mmCIF file of C-alpha atoms in Angstrom:
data_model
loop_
_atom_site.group_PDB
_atom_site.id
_atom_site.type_symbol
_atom_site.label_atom_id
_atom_site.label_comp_id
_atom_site.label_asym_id
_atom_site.label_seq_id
_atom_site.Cartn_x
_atom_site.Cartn_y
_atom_site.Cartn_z
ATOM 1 C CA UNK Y 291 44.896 56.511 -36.154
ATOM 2 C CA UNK Y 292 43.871 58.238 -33.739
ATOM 3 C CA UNK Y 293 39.666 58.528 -33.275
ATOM 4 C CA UNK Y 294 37.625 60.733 -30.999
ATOM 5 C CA UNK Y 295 34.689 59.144 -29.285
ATOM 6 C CA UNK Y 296 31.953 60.623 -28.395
ATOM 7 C CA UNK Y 297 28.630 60.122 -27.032
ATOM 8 C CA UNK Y 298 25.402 60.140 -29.425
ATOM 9 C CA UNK Y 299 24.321 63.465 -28.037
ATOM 10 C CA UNK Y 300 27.659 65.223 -28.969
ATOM 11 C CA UNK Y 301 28.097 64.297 -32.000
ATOM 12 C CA UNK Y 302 27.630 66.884 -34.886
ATOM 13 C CA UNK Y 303 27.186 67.505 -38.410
ATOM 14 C CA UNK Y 304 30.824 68.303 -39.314
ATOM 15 C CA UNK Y 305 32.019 64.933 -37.010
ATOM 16 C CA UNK Y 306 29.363 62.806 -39.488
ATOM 17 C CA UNK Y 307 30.950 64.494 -42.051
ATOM 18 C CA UNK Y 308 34.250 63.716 -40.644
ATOM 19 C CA UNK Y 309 33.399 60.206 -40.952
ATOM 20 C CA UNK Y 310 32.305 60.019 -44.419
ATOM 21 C CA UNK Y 311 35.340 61.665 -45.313
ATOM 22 C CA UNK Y 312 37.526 58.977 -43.928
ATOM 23 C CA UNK Y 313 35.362 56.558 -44.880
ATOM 24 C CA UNK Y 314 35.667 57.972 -48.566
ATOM 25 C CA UNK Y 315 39.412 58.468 -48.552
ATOM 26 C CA UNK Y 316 39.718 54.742 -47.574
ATOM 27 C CA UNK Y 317 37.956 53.887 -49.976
ATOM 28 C CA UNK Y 318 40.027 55.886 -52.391
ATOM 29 C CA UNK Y 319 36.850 58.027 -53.884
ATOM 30 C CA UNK Y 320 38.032 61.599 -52.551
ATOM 31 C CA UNK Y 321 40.670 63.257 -51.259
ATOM 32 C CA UNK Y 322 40.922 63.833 -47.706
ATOM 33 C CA UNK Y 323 42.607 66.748 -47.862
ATOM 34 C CA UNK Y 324 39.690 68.599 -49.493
ATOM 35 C CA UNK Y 325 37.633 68.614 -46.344
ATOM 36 C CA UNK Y 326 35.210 69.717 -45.317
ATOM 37 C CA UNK Y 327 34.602 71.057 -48.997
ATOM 38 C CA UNK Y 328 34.240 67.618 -50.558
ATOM 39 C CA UNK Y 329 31.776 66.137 -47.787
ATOM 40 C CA UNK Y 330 29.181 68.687 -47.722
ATOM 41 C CA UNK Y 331 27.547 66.865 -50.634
ATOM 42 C CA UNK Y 332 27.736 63.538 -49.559
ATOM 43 C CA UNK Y 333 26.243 64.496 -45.983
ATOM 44 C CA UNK Y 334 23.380 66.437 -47.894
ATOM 45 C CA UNK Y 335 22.376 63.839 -50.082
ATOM 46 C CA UNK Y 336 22.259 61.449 -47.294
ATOM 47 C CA UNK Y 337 20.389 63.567 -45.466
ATOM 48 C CA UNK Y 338 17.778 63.832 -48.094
ATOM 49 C CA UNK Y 339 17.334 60.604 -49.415
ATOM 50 C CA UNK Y 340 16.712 59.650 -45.093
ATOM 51 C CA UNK Y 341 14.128 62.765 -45.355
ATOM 52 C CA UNK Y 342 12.254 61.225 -48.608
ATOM 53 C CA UNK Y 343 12.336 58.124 -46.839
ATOM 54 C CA UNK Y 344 10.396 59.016 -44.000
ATOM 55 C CA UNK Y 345 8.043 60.708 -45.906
ATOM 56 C CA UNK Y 346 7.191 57.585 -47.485
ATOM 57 C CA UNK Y 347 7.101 55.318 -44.733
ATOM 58 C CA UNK Y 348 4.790 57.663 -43.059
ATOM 59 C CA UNK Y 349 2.651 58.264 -46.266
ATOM 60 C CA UNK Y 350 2.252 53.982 -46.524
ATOM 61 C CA UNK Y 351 1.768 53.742 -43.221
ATOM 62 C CA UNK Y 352 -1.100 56.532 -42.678
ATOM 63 C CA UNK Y 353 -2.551 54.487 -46.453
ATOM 64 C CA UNK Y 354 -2.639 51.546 -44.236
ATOM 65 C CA UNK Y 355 -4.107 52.445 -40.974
ATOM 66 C CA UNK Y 356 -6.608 54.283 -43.021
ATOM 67 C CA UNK Y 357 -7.392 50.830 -44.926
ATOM 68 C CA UNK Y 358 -8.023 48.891 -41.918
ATOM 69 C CA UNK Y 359 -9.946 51.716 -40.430
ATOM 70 C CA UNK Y 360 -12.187 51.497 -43.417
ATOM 71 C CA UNK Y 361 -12.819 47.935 -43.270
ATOM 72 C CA UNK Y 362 -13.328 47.689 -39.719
ATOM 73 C CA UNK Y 363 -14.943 50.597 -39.066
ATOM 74 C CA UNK Y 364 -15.927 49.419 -35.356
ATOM 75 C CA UNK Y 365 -19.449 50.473 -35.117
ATOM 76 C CA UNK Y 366 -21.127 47.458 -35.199
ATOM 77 C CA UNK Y 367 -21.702 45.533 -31.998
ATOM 78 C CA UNK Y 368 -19.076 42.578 -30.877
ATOM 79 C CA UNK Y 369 -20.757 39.223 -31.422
ATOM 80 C CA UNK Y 370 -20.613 38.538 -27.774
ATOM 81 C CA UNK Y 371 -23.497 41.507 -27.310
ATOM 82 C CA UNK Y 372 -25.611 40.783 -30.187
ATOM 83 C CA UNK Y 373 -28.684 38.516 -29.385
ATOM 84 C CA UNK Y 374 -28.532 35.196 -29.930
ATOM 85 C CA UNK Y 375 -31.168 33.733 -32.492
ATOM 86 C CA UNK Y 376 -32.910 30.496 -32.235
ATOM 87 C CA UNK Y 377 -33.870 29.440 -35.915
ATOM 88 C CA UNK Y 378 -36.834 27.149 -36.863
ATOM 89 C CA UNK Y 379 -36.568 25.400 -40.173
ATOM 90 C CA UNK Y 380 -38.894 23.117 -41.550
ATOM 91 C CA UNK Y 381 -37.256 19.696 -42.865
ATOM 92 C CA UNK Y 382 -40.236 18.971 -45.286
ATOM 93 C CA UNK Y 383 -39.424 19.924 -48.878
ATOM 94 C CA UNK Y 384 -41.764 22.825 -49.982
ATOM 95 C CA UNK Y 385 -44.661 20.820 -52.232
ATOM 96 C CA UNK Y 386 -45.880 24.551 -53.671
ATOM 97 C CA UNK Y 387 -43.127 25.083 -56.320
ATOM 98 C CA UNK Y 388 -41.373 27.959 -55.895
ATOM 99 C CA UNK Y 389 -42.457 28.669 -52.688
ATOM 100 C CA UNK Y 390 -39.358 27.892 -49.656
ATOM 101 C CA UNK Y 391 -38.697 26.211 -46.821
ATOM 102 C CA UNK Y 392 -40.803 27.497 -43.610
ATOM 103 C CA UNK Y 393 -38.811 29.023 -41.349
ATOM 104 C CA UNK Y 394 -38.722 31.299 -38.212
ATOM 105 C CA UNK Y 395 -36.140 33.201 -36.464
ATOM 106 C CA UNK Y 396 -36.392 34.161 -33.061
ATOM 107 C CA UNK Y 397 -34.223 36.787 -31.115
ATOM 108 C CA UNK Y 398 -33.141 35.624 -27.793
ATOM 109 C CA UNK Y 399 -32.171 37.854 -25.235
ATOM 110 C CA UNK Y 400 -28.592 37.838 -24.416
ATOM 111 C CA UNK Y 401 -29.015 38.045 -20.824
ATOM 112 C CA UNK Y 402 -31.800 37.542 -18.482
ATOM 113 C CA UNK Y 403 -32.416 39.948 -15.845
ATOM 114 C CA UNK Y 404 -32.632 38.766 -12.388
ATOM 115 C CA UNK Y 405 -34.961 42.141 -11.049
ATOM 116 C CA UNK Y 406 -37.261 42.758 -13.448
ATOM 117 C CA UNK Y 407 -39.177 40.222 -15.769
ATOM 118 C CA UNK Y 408 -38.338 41.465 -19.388
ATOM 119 C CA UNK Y 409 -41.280 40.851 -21.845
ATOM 120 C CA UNK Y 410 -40.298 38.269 -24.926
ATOM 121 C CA UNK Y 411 -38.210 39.969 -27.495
ATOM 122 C CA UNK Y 412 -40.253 40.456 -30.775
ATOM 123 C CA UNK Y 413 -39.804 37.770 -32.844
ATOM 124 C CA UNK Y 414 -38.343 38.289 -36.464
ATOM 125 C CA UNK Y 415 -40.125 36.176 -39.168
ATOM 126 C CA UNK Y 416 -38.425 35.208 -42.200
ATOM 127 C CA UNK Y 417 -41.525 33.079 -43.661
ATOM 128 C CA UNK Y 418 -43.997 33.206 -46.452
ATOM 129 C CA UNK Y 419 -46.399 31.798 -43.901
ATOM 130 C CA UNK Y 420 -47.741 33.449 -41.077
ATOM 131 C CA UNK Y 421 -46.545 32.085 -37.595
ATOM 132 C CA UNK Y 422 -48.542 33.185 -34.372
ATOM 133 C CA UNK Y 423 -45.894 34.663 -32.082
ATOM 134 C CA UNK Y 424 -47.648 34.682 -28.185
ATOM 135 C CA UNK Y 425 -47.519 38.569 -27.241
ATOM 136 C CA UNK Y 426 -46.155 39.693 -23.864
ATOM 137 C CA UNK Y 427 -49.833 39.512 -22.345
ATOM 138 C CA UNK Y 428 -50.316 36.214 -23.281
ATOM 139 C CA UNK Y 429 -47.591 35.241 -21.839
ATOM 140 C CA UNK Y 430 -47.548 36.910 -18.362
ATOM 141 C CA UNK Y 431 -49.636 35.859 -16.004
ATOM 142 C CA UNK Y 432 -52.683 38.410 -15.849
ATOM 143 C CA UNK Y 433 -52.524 41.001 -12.785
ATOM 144 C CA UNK Y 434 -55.169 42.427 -10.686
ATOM 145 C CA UNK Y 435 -55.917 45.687 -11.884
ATOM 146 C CA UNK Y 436 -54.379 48.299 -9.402
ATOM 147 C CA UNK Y 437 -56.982 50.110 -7.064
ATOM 148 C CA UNK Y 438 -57.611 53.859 -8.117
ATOM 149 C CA UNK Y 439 -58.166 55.666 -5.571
ATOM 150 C CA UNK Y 440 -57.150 55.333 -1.688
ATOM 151 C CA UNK Y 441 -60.022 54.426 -0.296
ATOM 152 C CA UNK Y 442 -59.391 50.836 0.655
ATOM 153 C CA UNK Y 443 -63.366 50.231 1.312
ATOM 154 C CA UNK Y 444 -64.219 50.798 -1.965
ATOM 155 C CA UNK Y 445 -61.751 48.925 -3.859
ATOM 156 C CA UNK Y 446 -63.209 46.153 -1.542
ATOM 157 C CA UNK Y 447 -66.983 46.226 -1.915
ATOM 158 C CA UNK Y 448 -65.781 46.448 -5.749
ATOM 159 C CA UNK Y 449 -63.550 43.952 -6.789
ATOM 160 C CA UNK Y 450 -62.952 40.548 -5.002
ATOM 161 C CA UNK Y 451 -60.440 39.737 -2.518
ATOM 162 C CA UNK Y 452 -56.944 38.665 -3.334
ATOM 163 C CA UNK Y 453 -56.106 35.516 -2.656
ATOM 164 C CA UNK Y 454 -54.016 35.010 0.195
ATOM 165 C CA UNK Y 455 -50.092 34.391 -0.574
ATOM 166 C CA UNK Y 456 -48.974 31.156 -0.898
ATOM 167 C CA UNK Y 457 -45.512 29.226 -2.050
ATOM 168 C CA UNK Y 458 -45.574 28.051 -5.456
ATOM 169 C CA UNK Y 459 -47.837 24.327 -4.860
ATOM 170 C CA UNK Y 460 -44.931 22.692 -7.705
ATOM 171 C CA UNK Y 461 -42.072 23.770 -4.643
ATOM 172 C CA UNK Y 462 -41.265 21.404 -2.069
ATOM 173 C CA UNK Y 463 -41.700 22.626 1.299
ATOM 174 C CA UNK Y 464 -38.780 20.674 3.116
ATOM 175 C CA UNK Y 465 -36.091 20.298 0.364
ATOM 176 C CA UNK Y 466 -34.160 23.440 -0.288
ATOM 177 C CA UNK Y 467 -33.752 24.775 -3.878
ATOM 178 C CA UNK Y 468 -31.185 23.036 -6.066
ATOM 179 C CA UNK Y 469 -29.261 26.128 -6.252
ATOM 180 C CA UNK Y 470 -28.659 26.451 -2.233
ATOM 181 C CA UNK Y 471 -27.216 23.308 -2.580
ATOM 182 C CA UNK Y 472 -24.862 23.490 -5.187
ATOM 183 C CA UNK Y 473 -23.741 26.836 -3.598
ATOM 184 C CA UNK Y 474 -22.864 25.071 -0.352
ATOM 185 C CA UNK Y 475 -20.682 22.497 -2.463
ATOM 186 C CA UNK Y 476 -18.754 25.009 -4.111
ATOM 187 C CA UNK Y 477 -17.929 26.393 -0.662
ATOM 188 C CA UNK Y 478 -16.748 23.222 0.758
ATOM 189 C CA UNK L 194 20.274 -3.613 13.932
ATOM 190 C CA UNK L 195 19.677 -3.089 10.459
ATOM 191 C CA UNK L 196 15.667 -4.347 10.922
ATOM 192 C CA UNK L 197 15.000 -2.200 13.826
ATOM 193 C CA UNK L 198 16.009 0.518 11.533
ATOM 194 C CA UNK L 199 13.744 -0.671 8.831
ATOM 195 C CA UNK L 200 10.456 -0.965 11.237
ATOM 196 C CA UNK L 201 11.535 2.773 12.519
ATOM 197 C CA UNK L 202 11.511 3.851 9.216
ATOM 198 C CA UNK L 203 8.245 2.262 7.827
ATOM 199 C CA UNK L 204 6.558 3.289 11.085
ATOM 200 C CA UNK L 205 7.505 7.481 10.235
ATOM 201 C CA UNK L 206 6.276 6.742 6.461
ATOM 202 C CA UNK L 207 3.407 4.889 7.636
ATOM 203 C CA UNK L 208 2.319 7.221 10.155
ATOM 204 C CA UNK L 209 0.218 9.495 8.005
ATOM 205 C CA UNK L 210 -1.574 7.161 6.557
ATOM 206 C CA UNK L 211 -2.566 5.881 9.225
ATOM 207 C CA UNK L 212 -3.844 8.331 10.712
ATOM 208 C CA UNK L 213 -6.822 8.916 8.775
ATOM 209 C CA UNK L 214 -8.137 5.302 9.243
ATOM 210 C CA UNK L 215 -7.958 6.537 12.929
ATOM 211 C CA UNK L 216 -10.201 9.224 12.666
ATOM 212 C CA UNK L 217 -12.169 7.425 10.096
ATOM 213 C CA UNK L 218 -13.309 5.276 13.157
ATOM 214 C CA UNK L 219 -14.361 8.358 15.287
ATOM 215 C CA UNK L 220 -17.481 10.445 15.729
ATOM 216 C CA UNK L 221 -17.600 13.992 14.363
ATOM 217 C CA UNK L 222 -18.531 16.455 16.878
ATOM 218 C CA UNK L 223 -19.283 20.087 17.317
ATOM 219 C CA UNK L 224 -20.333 21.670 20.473
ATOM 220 C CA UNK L 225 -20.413 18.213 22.381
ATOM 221 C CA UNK L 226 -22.410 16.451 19.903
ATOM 222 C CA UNK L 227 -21.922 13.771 17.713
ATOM 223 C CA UNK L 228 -23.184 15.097 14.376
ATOM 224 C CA UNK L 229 -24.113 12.120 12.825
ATOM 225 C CA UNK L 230 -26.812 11.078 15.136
ATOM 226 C CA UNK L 231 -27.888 14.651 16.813
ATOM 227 C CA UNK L 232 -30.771 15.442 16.336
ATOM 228 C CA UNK L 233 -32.025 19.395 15.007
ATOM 229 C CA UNK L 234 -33.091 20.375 18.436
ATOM 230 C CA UNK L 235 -30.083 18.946 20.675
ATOM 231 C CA UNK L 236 -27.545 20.518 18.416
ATOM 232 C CA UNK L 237 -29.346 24.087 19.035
ATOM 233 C CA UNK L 238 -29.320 23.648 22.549
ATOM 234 C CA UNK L 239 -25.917 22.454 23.113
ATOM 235 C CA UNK L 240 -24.732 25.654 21.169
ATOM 236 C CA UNK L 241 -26.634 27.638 22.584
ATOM 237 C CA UNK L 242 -24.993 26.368 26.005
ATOM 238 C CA UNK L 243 -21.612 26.927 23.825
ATOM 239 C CA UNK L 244 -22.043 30.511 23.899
ATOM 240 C CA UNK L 245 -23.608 30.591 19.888
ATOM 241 C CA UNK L 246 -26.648 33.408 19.371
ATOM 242 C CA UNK L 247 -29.501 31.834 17.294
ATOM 243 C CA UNK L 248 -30.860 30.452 14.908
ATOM 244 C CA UNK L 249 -32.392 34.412 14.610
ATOM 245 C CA UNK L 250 -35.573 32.917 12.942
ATOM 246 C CA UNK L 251 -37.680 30.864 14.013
ATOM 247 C CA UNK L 252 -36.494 26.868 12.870
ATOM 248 C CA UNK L 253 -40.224 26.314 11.613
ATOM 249 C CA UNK L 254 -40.259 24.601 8.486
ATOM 250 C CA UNK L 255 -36.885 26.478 7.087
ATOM 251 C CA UNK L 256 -34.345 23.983 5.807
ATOM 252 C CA UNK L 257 -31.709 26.292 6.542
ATOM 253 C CA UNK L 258 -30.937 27.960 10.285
ATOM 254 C CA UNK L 259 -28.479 30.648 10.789
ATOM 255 C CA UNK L 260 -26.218 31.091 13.779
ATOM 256 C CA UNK L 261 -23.681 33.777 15.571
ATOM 257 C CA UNK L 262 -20.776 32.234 16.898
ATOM 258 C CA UNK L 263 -18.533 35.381 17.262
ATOM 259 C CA UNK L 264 -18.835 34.782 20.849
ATOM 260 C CA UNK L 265 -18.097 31.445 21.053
ATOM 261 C CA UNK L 266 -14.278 32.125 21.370
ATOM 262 C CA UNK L 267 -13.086 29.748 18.633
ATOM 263 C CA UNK L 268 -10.405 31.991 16.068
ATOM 264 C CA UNK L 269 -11.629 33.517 13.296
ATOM 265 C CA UNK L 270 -14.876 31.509 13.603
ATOM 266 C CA UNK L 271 -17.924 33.701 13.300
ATOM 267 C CA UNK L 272 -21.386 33.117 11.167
ATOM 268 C CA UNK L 273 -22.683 29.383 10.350
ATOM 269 C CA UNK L 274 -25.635 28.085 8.716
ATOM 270 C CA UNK L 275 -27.294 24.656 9.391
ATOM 271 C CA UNK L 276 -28.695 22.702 6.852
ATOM 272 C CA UNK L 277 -30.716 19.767 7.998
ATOM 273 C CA UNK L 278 -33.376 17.649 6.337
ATOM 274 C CA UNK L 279 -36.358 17.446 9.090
ATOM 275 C CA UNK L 280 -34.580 16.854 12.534
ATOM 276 C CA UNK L 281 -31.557 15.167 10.858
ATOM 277 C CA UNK L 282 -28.400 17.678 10.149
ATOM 278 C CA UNK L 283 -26.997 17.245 6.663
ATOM 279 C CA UNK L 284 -24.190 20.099 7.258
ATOM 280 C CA UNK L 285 -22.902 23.049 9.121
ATOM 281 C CA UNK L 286 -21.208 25.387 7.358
ATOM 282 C CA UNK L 287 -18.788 28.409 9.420
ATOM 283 C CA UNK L 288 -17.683 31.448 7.549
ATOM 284 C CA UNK L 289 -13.714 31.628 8.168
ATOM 285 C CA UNK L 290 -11.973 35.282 8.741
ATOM 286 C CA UNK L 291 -9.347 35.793 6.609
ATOM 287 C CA UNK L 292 -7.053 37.426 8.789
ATOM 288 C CA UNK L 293 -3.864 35.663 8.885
ATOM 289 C CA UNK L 294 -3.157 35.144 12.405
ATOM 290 C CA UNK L 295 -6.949 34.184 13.007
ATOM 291 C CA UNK L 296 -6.786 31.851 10.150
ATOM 292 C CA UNK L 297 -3.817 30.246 11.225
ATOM 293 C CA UNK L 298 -4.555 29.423 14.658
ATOM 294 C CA UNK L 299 -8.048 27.836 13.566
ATOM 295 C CA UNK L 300 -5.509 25.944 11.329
ATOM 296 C CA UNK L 301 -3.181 24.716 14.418
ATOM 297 C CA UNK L 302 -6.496 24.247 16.274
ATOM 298 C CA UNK L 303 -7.963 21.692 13.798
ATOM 299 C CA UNK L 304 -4.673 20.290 13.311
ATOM 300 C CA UNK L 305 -3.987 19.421 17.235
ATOM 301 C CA UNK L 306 -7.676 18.284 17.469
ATOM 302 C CA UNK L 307 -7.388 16.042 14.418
ATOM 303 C CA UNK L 308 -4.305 15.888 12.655
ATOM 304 C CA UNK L 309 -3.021 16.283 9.582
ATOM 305 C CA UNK L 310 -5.502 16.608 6.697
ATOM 306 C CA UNK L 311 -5.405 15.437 2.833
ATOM 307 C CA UNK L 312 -4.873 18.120 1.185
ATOM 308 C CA UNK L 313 -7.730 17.643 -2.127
ATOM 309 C CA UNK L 314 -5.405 18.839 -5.037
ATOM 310 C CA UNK L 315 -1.901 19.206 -3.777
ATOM 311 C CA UNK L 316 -0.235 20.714 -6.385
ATOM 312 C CA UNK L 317 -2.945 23.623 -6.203
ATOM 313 C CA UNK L 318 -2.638 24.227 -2.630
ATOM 314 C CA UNK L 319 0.025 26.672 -1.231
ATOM 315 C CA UNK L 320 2.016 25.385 1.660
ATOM 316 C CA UNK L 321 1.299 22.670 4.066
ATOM 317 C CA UNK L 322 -1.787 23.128 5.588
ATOM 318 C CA UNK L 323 -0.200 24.613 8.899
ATOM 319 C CA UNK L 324 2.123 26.834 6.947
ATOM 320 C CA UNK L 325 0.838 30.796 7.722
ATOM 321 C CA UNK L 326 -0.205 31.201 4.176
ATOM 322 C CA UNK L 327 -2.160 28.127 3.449
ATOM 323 C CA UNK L 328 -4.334 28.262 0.334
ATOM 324 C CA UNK L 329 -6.621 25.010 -1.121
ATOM 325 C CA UNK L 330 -8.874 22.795 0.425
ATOM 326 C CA UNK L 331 -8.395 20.094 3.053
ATOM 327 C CA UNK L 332 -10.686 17.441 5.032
ATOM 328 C CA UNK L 333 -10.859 14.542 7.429
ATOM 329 C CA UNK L 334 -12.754 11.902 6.942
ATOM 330 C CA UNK L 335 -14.806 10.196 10.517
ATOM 331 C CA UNK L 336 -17.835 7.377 11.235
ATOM 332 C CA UNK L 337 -20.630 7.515 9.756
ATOM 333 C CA UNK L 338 -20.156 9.391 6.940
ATOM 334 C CA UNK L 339 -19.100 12.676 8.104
ATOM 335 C CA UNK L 340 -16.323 14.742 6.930
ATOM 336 C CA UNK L 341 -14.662 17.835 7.642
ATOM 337 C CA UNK L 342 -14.050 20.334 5.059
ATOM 338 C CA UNK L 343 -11.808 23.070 5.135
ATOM 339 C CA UNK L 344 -11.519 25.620 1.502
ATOM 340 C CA UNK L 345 -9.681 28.414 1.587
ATOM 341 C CA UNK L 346 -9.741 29.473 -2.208
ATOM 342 C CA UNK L 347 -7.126 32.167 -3.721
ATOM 343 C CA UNK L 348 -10.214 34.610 -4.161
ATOM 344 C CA UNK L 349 -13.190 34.470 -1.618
ATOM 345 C CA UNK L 350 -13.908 33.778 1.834
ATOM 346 C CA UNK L 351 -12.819 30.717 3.773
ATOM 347 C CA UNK L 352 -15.154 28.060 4.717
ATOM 348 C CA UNK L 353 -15.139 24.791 7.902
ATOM 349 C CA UNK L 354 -17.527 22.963 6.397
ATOM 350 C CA UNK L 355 -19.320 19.589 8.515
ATOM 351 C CA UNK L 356 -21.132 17.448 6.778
ATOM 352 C CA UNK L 357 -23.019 14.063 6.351
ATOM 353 C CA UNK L 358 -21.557 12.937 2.972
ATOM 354 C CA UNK L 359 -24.453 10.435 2.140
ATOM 355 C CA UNK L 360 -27.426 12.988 3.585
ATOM 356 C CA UNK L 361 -26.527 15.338 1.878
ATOM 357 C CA UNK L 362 -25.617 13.709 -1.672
ATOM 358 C CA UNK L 363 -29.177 12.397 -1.064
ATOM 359 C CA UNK L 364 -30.739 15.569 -0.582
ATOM 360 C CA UNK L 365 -28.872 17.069 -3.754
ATOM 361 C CA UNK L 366 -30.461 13.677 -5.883
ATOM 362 C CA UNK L 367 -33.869 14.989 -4.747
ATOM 363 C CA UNK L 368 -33.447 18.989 -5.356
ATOM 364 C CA UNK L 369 -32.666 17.522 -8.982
ATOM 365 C CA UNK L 370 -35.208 15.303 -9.427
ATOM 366 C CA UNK L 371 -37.624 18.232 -8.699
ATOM 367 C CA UNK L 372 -35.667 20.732 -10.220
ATOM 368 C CA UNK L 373 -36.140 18.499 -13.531
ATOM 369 C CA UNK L 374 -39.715 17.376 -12.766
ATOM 370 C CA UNK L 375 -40.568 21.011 -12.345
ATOM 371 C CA UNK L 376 -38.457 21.528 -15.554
ATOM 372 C CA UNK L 377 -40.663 18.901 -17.373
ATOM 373 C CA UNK L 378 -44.168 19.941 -16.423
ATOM 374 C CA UNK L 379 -43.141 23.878 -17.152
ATOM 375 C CA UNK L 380 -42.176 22.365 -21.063
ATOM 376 C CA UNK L 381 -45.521 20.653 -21.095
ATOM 377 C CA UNK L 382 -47.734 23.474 -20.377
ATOM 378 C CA UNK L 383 -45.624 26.195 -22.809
ATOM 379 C CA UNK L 384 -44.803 22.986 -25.546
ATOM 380 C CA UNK L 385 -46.574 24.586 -28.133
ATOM 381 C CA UNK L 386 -44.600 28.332 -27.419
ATOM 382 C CA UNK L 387 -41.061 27.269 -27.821
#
């Protein structure tokens, strides 16, 4: 028997319905001699049941996206970004019954910044009892209040003199910080 | 016949190891001065006399000094720091360019000065350490303690690094033994905070 071919592209509705004609008339269910008249049908009804198919694959699959959209909405922060916490529980059973455990969370910055000191993040208490939490004046070291005006004579005859800038007395002054150190390993 | 063979052959395999028990046995020096036993002031001097620019502050009480050596004429050697513990130098460390033909002719340099290095890490080098595109890190070992460090990393810049391995593994012991002493005292005075 001689068979066309053709590429995808060329390739009609009357040469699919071409080939479920032979295919029928093989298979003994029509007569080939009735085409195209008998395969119009066929070609139809596999055209629609592909159509209805679709449809439903995309309906499922739009039902599912919309699922996981709806439990993971993706508004809440990764993990990675969220402060850490640095819990305080008390290992003594409670003697007041009733009453729990003492304890005390504590949010911990993430990260540290290296330009500005950040004051202590407010701490979050989860306790009956009160817990004294040091503020960020306590625990800064106090400044000297800033001269207001320009005059530098008066700001002078006011408040005492500064004292004169001086290394920190816990730092060595002829052993260089641990950090230069380690740097210069990692480059050799 | 067959033992003169033999002997050449265990001569050619010996010959790299044997080299660096020769230079093992040899001063370290760097601008005419043996590093081990120069003092802070001789080695400025000297390369100074070399054709180096600094140190551009004054040495004081700084532990580390920083020179110019652009102008020295060495390949692709530029910027070094000193780091020295009183008059005694612990290391001196040269910022490499990373230009390839710069790079490699330091690379021939050190290698007709010294020979061959050992290559630290072998299968995470690239190429023999001569080859144009050499990546990983290499030393020789000499008297006294010194060593000669060269790292040429797959991202960053490329350091020749001198330095007196026991000085300045004993300087690191004592930047941690503050470092936690300073640690310790800090906990003490904010124990009741944290």
């Amino acid at each position: 028997m001689q068979r066309e071919v053709r590429l995808a592209t060329e390739i009609t509705e009357d040469d699919v319905a071409g080939e479920l004609v032979i295919a029928l008339s093989v298979a003994g269910q029509i007569d080939a001699a009735s085409w195209p008249k008998a395969a119009v049908p066929y070609a139809a009804s596999v055209a629609s049941q592909g159509t209805s198919s679709g449809g439903w694959g995309l309906a499922v699959g739009a039902a599912l996206l919309l699922g996981l959209y709806l439990l993971f909405p993706g508004t809440q922060r990764p993990s990675a970004q969220a402060p850490a916490t640095l819990s305080v529980v008390s290992s003594q059973p409670s003697t007041t019954p009733g009453k729990p455990l003492a304890a005390a969370s504590f949010a911990v910055p993430a990260k540290a910044s290296s330009t500005a000191p950040t004051p202590p993040a407010p701490a979050r208490l989860a306790t009956s009892k009160p817990i004294s939490v040091p503020t960020p004046s306590e625990v800064e070291p106090k400044l000297a209040p800033e001269p207001k005006g320009l005059d530098q004579s008066d700001t002078a005859a006011s408040s005492p003199p500064l004292p004169p800038l001086t290394s920190p007395p816990d730092l060595p002054t002829q052993a260089p910080a641990l950090d230069v150190l380690r740097n210069w390993r990692d480059r050799m | 016949m067959k033992i003169k063979k033999l002997i050449a052959w265990a001569v050619l395999a010996g010959a790299p190891l044997i080299s660096p028990i020769v230079q093992a046995q040899t001063d370290l020096r760097l601008y005419g001065l043996p590093l081990n036993t120069a003092t802070v002031t001789e080695f400025i001097a000297a390369a100074n006399s070399a054709g180096v620019e600094g140190p551009t502050s004054e040495p004081g009480e700084a532990t580390t000094l920083n020179f110019d050596a652009s102008r020295a004429g060495v390949p692709a050697l530029a910027r070094f720091q000193l780091l020295r513990q009183g008059e005694a130098i612990v290391s001196v460390q040269f910022e490499v360019g990373n230009a390839v033909s710069a790079n490699e002719s330091l690379r021939k340099m050190l290698v007709a000065k010294y020979g061959m290095p050992v290559i630290a890490g072998a299968f995470a080098a690239r190429g023999g350490f001569d080859d144009k595109y050499f990546g990983g890190r290499a030393h020789w070992s000499f008297a006294g303690g010194m060593r000669l460090v060269y790292n040429r990393p797959h991202i960053g810049v490329t350091h020749l690094t001198y330095v007196h391995e026991p000085r300045f593994q004993a300087l690191m012991d004592a930047a941690k033994a503050q470092a936690d002493e300073a640690a310790r005292r800090k906990a003490k005075s904010l124990g009741d905070k944290f």
